[in-house]
Each structure stands twice: as structure tokens, then as C-alpha cells.
Tab-separated table of C-alpha atoms in Angstrom:
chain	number	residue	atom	x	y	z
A	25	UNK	CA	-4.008	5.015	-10.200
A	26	UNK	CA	-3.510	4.030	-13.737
A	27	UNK	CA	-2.832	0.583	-13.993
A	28	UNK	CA	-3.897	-1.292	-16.160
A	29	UNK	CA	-5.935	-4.234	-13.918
A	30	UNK	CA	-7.084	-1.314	-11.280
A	31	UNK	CA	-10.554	0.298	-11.460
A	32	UNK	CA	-10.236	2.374	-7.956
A	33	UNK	CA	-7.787	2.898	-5.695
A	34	UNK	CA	-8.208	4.483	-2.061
A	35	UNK	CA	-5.170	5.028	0.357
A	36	UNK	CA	-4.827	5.672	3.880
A	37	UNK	CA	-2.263	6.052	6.584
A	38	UNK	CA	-2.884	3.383	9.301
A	39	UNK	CA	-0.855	3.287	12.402
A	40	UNK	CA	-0.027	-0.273	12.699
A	41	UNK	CA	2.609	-1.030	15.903
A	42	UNK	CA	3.880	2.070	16.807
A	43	UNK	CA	4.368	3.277	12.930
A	44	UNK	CA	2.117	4.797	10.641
A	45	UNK	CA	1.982	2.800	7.457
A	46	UNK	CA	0.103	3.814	4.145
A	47	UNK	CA	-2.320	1.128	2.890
A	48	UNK	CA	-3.799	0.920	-0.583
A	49	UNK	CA	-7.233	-0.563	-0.794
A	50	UNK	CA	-7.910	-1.287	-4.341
A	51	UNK	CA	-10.728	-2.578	-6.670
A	52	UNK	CA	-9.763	-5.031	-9.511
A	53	UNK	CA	-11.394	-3.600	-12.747
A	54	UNK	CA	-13.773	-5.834	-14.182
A	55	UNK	CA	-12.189	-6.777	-17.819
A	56	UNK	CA	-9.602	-7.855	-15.551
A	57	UNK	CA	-8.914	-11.697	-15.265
A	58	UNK	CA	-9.331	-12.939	-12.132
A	59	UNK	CA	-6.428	-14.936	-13.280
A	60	UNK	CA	-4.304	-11.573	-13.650
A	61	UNK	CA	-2.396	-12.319	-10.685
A	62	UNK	CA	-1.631	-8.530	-9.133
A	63	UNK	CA	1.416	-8.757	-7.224
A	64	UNK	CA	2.507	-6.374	-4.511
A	65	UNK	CA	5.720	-5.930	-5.809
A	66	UNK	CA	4.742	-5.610	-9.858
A	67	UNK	CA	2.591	-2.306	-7.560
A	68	UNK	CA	5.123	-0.886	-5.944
A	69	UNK	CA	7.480	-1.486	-9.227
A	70	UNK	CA	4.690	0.404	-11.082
A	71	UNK	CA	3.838	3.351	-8.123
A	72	UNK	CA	8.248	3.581	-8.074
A	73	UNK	CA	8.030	5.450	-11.494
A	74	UNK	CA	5.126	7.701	-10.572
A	75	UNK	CA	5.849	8.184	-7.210
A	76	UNK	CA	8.128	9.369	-4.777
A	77	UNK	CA	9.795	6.794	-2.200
A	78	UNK	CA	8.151	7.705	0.919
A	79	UNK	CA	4.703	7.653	-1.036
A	80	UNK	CA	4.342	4.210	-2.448
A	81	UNK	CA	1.893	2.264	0.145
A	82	UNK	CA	2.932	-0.282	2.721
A	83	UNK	CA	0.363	-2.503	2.064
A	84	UNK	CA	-1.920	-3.647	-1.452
A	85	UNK	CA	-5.365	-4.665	0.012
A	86	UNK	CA	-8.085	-5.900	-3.257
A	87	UNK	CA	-11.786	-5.205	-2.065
A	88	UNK	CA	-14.699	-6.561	-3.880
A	89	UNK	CA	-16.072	-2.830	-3.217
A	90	UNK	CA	-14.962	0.028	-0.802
A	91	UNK	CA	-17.440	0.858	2.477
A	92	UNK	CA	-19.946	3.919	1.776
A	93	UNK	CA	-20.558	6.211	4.261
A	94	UNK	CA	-24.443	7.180	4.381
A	95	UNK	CA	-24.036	9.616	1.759
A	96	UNK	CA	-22.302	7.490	-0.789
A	97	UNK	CA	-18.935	8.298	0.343
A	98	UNK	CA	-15.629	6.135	1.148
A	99	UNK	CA	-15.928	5.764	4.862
A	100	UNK	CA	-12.138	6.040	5.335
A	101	UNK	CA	-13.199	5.050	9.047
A	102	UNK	CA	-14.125	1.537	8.518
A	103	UNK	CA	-11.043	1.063	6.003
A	104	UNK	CA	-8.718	2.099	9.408
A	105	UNK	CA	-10.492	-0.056	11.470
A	106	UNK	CA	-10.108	-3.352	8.902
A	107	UNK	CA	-7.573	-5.560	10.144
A	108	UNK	CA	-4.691	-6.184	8.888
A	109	UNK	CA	-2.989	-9.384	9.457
A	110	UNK	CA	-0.109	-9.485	6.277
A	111	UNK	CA	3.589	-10.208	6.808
A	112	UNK	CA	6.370	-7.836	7.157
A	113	UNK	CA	5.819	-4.707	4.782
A	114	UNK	CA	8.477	-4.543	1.848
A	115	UNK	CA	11.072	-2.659	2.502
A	116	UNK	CA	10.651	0.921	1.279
A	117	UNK	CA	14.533	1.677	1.640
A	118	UNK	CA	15.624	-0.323	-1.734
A	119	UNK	CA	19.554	0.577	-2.105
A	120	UNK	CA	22.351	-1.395	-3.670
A	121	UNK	CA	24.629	1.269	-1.179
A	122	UNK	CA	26.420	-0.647	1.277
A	123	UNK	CA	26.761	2.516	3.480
A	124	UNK	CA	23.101	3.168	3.592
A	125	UNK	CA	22.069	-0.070	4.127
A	126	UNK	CA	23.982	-0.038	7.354
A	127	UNK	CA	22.967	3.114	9.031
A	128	UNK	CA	19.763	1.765	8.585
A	129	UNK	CA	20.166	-1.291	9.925
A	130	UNK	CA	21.863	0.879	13.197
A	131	UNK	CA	19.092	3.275	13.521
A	132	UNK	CA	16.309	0.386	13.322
A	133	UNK	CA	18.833	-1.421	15.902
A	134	UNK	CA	18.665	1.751	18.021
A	135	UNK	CA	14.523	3.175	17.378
A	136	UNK	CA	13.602	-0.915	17.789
């Protein structure tokens, strides 16, 4: 990742209910202000012109640092077994069309 306040940036799926969500663990960089305030959405603004829809993470989770395995690698394992205990993910399914907006609301009526 290539923002400016972000010095590392790890993401994994994570089935949270009965859905499998992407989270994004990141690490603030350290010229970074702790008073740079790193919003979710400003992320997911950002990630939008990179990225693919159905790629831009769930969930923005800062770490101080990321778990090591043994070997000095990211132990992806502990990062799926962190809680997670954030409200309602954004809505991926940003549309201004009316049309869309309601078979979605139908089908999420429908899956639950």
C-alpha cells in the first residue's frame, strides 16, 4: 500500500458470521503524526482508485507491530484469530442507481 501515513499493510480474509470479510491490518509509519487521524473511509476512498470493488478490505485494523511466526514471518494465524468487535462494515456496494440499490436490498432480504 502506498499511502502516505502507512508503513505496512497485511490483509486477510476472515470469516466473520457466516461471510468471509477481508481485513487490513496496518502499521502507521513512523513520520506519521499520531495526530494524522486515518479514517476508514479516506482508505477505502484511497484503495477505490487502485483497486477493484470486491478487493478493498472490510475492515482497517492499526497494529503497533504485526505477530511473527518463529521464523520472522507474519503469522497470518494469530491475525484470524484477533477479534474483531467493530460496527457494521461499510458498504462495499456504493451506487447512486436506484435499480441496484433495490435488488440488493431484495437479495440481502432473501440470503438474510
Amino acid at each position: 500500500m502506498l499511502h502516505r501515513a502507512i508503513a505496512q499493510c497485511a490483509v486477510i480474509d476472515k470469516v466473520l458470521g457466516e461471510e468471509k470479510q477481508l481485513v487490513a491490518y496496518f502499521i502507521r509509519k513512523s513520520t506519521a503524526s499520531t495526530d494524522i487521524n486515518i479514517e476508514t473511509e479516506d482508505l477505502k476512498e484511497y484503495l477505490a482508485n487502485i483497486l477493484p470493488d470486491y478487493m478493498i478490505p472490510a475492515y482497517f485494523i492499526e497494529l503497533d507491530k504485526f505477530p511473527q511466526t518463529p521464523n520472522f514471518k507474519l503469522d497470518r494465524n494469530l491475525l484470524k484469530q484477533r477479534p474483531i468487535s467493530l460496527g457494521r462494515p461499510m458498504d462495499t456496494h456504493q451506487s447512486d442507481n436506484d435499480t441496484i440499490n433495490a435488488v440488493l436490498d431484495i437479495w440481502s432480504s432473501v440470503l438474510g
